[in-house]
Coordinates of C-alpha atoms and ligand atoms in Angstrom, one line a residue:
X1 CA 20.8 9.8 16.0
X2 CA 23.5 7.9 14.0
X3 CA 26.9 7.5 15.7
X4 CA 28.2 4.6 13.4
X5 CA 31.4 5.2 11.3
X6 CA 30.9 5.1 7.6
X7 CA 32.6 2.3 5.9
X8 CA 34.5 2.6 2.3
X9 CA 35.1 -0.9 0.8
X10 CA 37.1 -1.4 -2.3
X11 CA 36.3 -4.1 -4.7
X12 CA 39.3 -5.1 -6.8
X13 CA 37.3 -7.6 -8.9
X14 CA 39.5 -9.8 -10.8
X15 CA 42.4 -7.3 -11.1
X16 CA 46.0 -7.0 -9.6
X17 CA 49.1 -8.8 -9.3
X18 CA 51.8 -9.2 -6.7
X19 CA 53.7 -6.3 -8.1
X20 CA 50.5 -4.1 -8.7
X21 CA 49.0 -4.9 -5.3
X22 CA 52.2 -4.1 -3.5
X23 CA 52.3 -0.6 -5.1
X24 CA 48.6 0.0 -4.5
X25 CA 48.9 -1.1 -0.8
X26 CA 51.8 0.9 -0.2
X27 CA 50.1 4.1 -1.4
X28 CA 47.1 3.3 0.7
X29 CA 48.9 2.6 3.8
X30 CA 51.2 5.7 3.5
X31 CA 48.0 7.9 2.9
X32 CA 46.0 6.4 5.6
X33 CA 47.6 7.2 9.0
X34 CA 44.0 7.6 10.2
X35 CA 40.7 7.6 8.9
X36 CA 37.4 9.1 10.1
X37 CA 35.5 6.1 8.6
X38 CA 36.2 2.3 8.4
X39 CA 38.4 1.1 5.3
X40 CA 38.5 -2.3 3.7
X41 CA 39.7 -3.8 0.4
X42 CA 38.1 -6.9 -1.1
X43 CA 40.8 -8.7 -2.9
X44 CA 41.1 -11.8 -5.2
X45 CA 41.6 -15.0 -2.8
X46 CA 45.1 -15.9 -3.9
X47 CA 46.3 -12.4 -2.5
X48 CA 44.9 -12.7 0.9
X49 CA 48.2 -13.5 2.5
X50 CA 49.9 -10.8 0.7
X51 CA 47.2 -8.1 1.6
X52 CA 47.0 -9.3 5.3
X53 CA 50.8 -8.8 5.7
X54 CA 50.7 -5.4 3.8
X55 CA 48.0 -3.8 5.8
X56 CA 49.0 -5.2 9.3
X57 CA 49.0 -2.4 11.8
X58 CA 47.1 -0.1 9.4
X59 CA 43.4 1.1 9.6
X60 CA 42.7 -1.1 6.4
X61 CA 40.8 -4.4 6.8
X62 CA 41.0 -7.2 4.7
X63 CA 37.9 -8.4 2.8
X64 CA 37.0 -11.3 0.5
X65 CA 34.8 -10.8 -2.8
X66 CA 32.8 -14.1 -2.1
X67 CA 32.7 -16.9 0.3
X68 CA 31.4 -20.4 -0.3
X69 CA 27.8 -21.4 1.1
X70 CA 29.4 -24.7 2.1
X71 CA 31.2 -25.5 5.1
X72 CA 33.9 -27.7 3.8
X73 CA 34.4 -30.8 1.7
X74 CA 34.1 -31.8 -1.9
X75 CA 33.4 -28.3 -3.6
X76 CA 36.3 -27.9 -5.9
X77 CA 37.4 -24.2 -6.3
X78 CA 35.3 -22.9 -3.5
X79 CA 36.9 -21.0 -0.5
X80 CA 35.3 -21.4 2.8
X81 CA 34.5 -18.7 5.5
X82 CA 36.8 -20.7 8.0
X83 CA 39.6 -20.4 5.3
X84 CA 39.0 -16.5 4.9
X85 CA 39.1 -16.0 8.6
X86 CA 42.7 -17.8 8.8
X87 CA 43.8 -14.9 6.7
X88 CA 42.3 -12.2 9.0
X89 CA 39.4 -11.3 6.8
X90 CA 37.0 -9.1 8.4
X91 CA 34.3 -8.6 5.7
X92 CA 33.1 -10.4 2.7
X93 CA 31.0 -9.6 -0.3
X94 CA 28.0 -11.8 -0.6
X95 CA 25.7 -11.6 -3.7
X96 CA 27.6 -9.1 -5.7
X97 CA 25.7 -8.6 -8.9
X98 CA 28.3 -9.9 -11.0
X99 CA 28.0 -13.2 -8.9
X100 CA 24.3 -13.1 -9.3
X101 CA 24.5 -12.5 -13.1
X102 CA 27.4 -14.6 -14.2
X103 CA 27.2 -17.4 -11.5
X104 CA 23.5 -17.7 -11.1
X105 CA 23.7 -17.0 -7.3
X106 CA 20.0 -16.8 -6.2
X107 CA 18.8 -14.9 -3.0
X108 CA 18.9 -18.3 -1.1
X109 CA 22.4 -19.0 -2.0
X110 CA 23.3 -15.3 -1.0
X111 CA 21.5 -15.9 2.4
X112 CA 23.4 -18.9 3.0
X113 CA 26.7 -17.3 2.2
X114 CA 25.9 -14.5 4.7
X115 CA 25.2 -17.2 7.2
X116 CA 28.4 -18.9 6.8
X117 CA 30.4 -15.7 7.0
X118 CA 28.6 -14.7 10.3
X119 CA 29.0 -17.9 11.7
X120 CA 32.8 -17.6 11.1
X121 CA 32.7 -14.1 12.6
X122 CA 33.1 -12.5 9.2
X123 CA 30.8 -9.6 8.5
X124 CA 29.0 -10.1 5.2
X125 CA 28.3 -7.2 2.8
X126 CA 25.3 -8.3 1.2
X127 CA 24.9 -6.6 -2.3
X128 CA 21.3 -5.8 -3.8
X129 CA 20.4 -3.9 -6.9
X130 CA 18.2 -3.7 -9.8
X131 CA 18.9 -4.1 -13.4
X132 CA 18.2 -1.2 -15.8
X133 CA 15.3 -3.0 -17.2
X134 CA 13.9 -3.7 -13.9
X135 CA 14.3 0.1 -12.9
X136 CA 12.6 1.2 -16.1
X137 CA 9.6 -1.1 -15.6
X138 CA 9.1 0.3 -12.1
X139 CA 10.3 -2.8 -10.2
X140 CA 13.4 -1.3 -8.2
X141 CA 11.7 -1.3 -5.0
X142 CA 10.3 -4.8 -5.3
X143 CA 13.5 -6.1 -6.5
X144 CA 15.7 -4.8 -3.6
X145 CA 13.1 -5.6 -1.0
X146 CA 13.2 -9.1 -2.1
X147 CA 16.8 -9.4 -2.2
X148 CA 17.1 -7.8 1.3
X149 CA 14.2 -10.0 2.8
X150 CA 16.2 -13.1 2.0
X151 CA 18.9 -12.1 4.6
X152 CA 17.0 -10.1 7.2
X153 CA 16.2 -13.1 9.5
X154 CA 19.5 -15.2 9.4
X155 CA 19.3 -18.0 12.0
X156 CA 20.8 -16.9 15.4
X157 CA 22.0 -13.6 14.0
X158 CA 20.7 -10.1 14.2
X159 CA 20.5 -8.1 11.0
X160 CA 22.8 -5.4 12.7
X161 CA 25.6 -7.7 12.1
X162 CA 25.2 -7.4 8.3
X163 CA 26.3 -4.5 6.0
X164 CA 23.9 -4.0 3.1
X165 CA 25.3 -2.5 -0.3
X166 CA 22.9 -0.9 -2.8
X167 CA 24.3 -1.2 -6.1
X168 CA 22.3 -0.6 -9.2
X169 CA 23.5 -2.9 -11.6
X170 CA 23.2 -0.3 -14.5
X171 CA 25.5 1.8 -12.4
X172 CA 28.3 -0.6 -12.0
X173 CA 31.4 -0.2 -14.0
X174 CA 29.5 1.9 -16.5
X175 CA 30.5 5.4 -15.3
X176 CA 26.8 6.1 -14.9
X177 CA 26.0 6.7 -11.2
X178 CA 22.8 7.0 -9.5
X179 CA 22.2 10.7 -8.5
X180 CA 22.4 11.3 -4.8
X181 CA 18.6 11.5 -4.8
X182 CA 18.1 8.2 -6.6
X183 CA 20.5 6.4 -4.2
X184 CA 19.0 8.1 -1.0
X185 CA 15.5 7.0 -2.2
X186 CA 16.3 3.4 -2.4
X187 CA 18.3 3.7 0.8
X188 CA 15.4 5.0 2.5
X189 CA 13.4 2.1 1.3
X190 CA 15.8 -0.4 2.6
X191 CA 16.1 1.5 6.0
X192 CA 12.3 1.2 6.4
X193 CA 12.3 -2.5 5.6
X194 CA 15.0 -3.0 8.2
X195 CA 13.3 -0.7 10.8
X196 CA 10.1 -3.0 10.3
X197 CA 12.3 -6.0 11.2
X198 CA 14.7 -4.9 13.7
X199 CA 14.8 -2.2 16.4
X200 CA 18.7 -2.0 15.3
X201 CA 18.0 -0.8 11.8
X202 CA 19.7 2.6 12.5
X203 CA 22.8 0.7 13.4
X204 CA 23.0 -1.1 9.9
X205 CA 25.4 0.2 7.5
X206 CA 23.9 0.9 4.0
X207 CA 26.6 1.4 1.3
X208 CA 26.1 2.8 -2.2
X209 CA 28.0 1.3 -4.9
X210 CA 28.2 2.0 -8.8
X211 CA 30.8 4.2 -10.4
X212 CA 31.3 6.1 -7.0
X213 CA 34.4 8.2 -7.6
X214 CA 36.5 11.0 -6.2
X215 CA 34.4 13.5 -7.9
X216 CA 31.0 12.3 -6.7
X217 CA 31.6 10.5 -3.5
X218 CA 31.0 13.7 -1.1
X219 CA 27.5 14.2 -2.5
X220 CA 26.5 10.6 -2.4
X221 CA 28.1 10.2 1.1
X222 CA 26.2 13.2 2.5
X223 CA 22.8 11.5 2.0
X224 CA 21.2 10.7 5.2
X225 CA 20.8 7.0 4.6
X226 CA 24.2 6.3 3.0
X227 CA 26.6 5.2 5.4
X228 CA 29.6 4.4 3.0
X229 CA 30.5 3.2 -0.3
X230 CA 31.4 0.1 -2.2
X231 CA 33.9 1.2 -4.7
X232 CA 35.1 -1.0 -7.8
X233 CA 37.3 0.9 -10.6
X234 CA 38.1 3.8 -8.4
X235 CA 39.6 1.5 -5.6
X236 CA 42.3 0.6 -7.9
X237 CA 44.0 4.0 -7.9
X238 CA 45.4 4.8 -4.6
X239 CA 45.0 8.6 -4.9
X240 CA 41.2 8.2 -5.9
X241 CA 40.4 5.7 -3.2
X242 CA 41.9 7.9 -0.8
X243 CA 40.0 10.9 -1.9
X244 CA 36.8 9.1 -1.5
X245 CA 37.9 7.7 2.0
X246 CA 38.5 11.4 2.8
X247 CA 35.0 12.4 1.9
X248 CA 33.4 9.9 4.2
X249 CA 33.1 11.6 7.6
Ligands
PEP1 C1 31.5 -2.9 -7.7 O1 32.2 -3.7 -8.1 O2 30.9 -3.3 -6.6 C2 31.4 -1.5 -8.2 C3 30.5 -0.8 -7.6 O3 32.1 -1.3 -9.2 P1 32.2 0.5 -10.0 O4 32.6 1.4 -8.7 O5 33.4 0.0 -10.9 O6 31.0 0.6 -10.6

């Protein structure tokens, strides 16, 4: 039996400005007096203070898009988990495919990031997912299992403190969504892997991400092992994001 709330997290990626964020956040706050699910927005680091102030008192939680694997010190350009915590950050993405692809983040680095977040009291949303080539060569299961295995035993932390997002790389920003059946099949694999490692597997939220939008969200979110969504493009439009949130119950 699952009693956990679903989580809908928006990922703004490298988009926004003070003025654009202000309009978007006003629209979200006004449209979200209450929500049946948990809601977060993962914003570019320079806007954390703005977003923290704008969502104060609302149901929207602040999330970061990345966190340093280091604690503090000579790491120019990095943002530590403690710094994120200073701005009320509740969640951070770790190992988004764009970080893995463009910044060479390995499974080990992603695990260190998740560990740093947890140590600071921030819930990591660990992203896993296969490329098109990996899917077409039948490696989907092996790839996501390898990526999940890296974070399944984080020192001193129960895996139930982590959120996992399955994001097939071929579906991110492409308008090409995994079908509900394709997504559920991978989520079931991840759930089984979690169940083999922890008695708390059922408590762990498994999000789907990859061109989720107002039209396809309800069907995806109705799948038994899909506990929410990680939403890129559609989280930049208040009306669309609100519709997705409304589909998560
Ligand atoms: C994402 O950035 O994690 C994502 C899923 O993007 P999109 O919804 O635009 O595919």
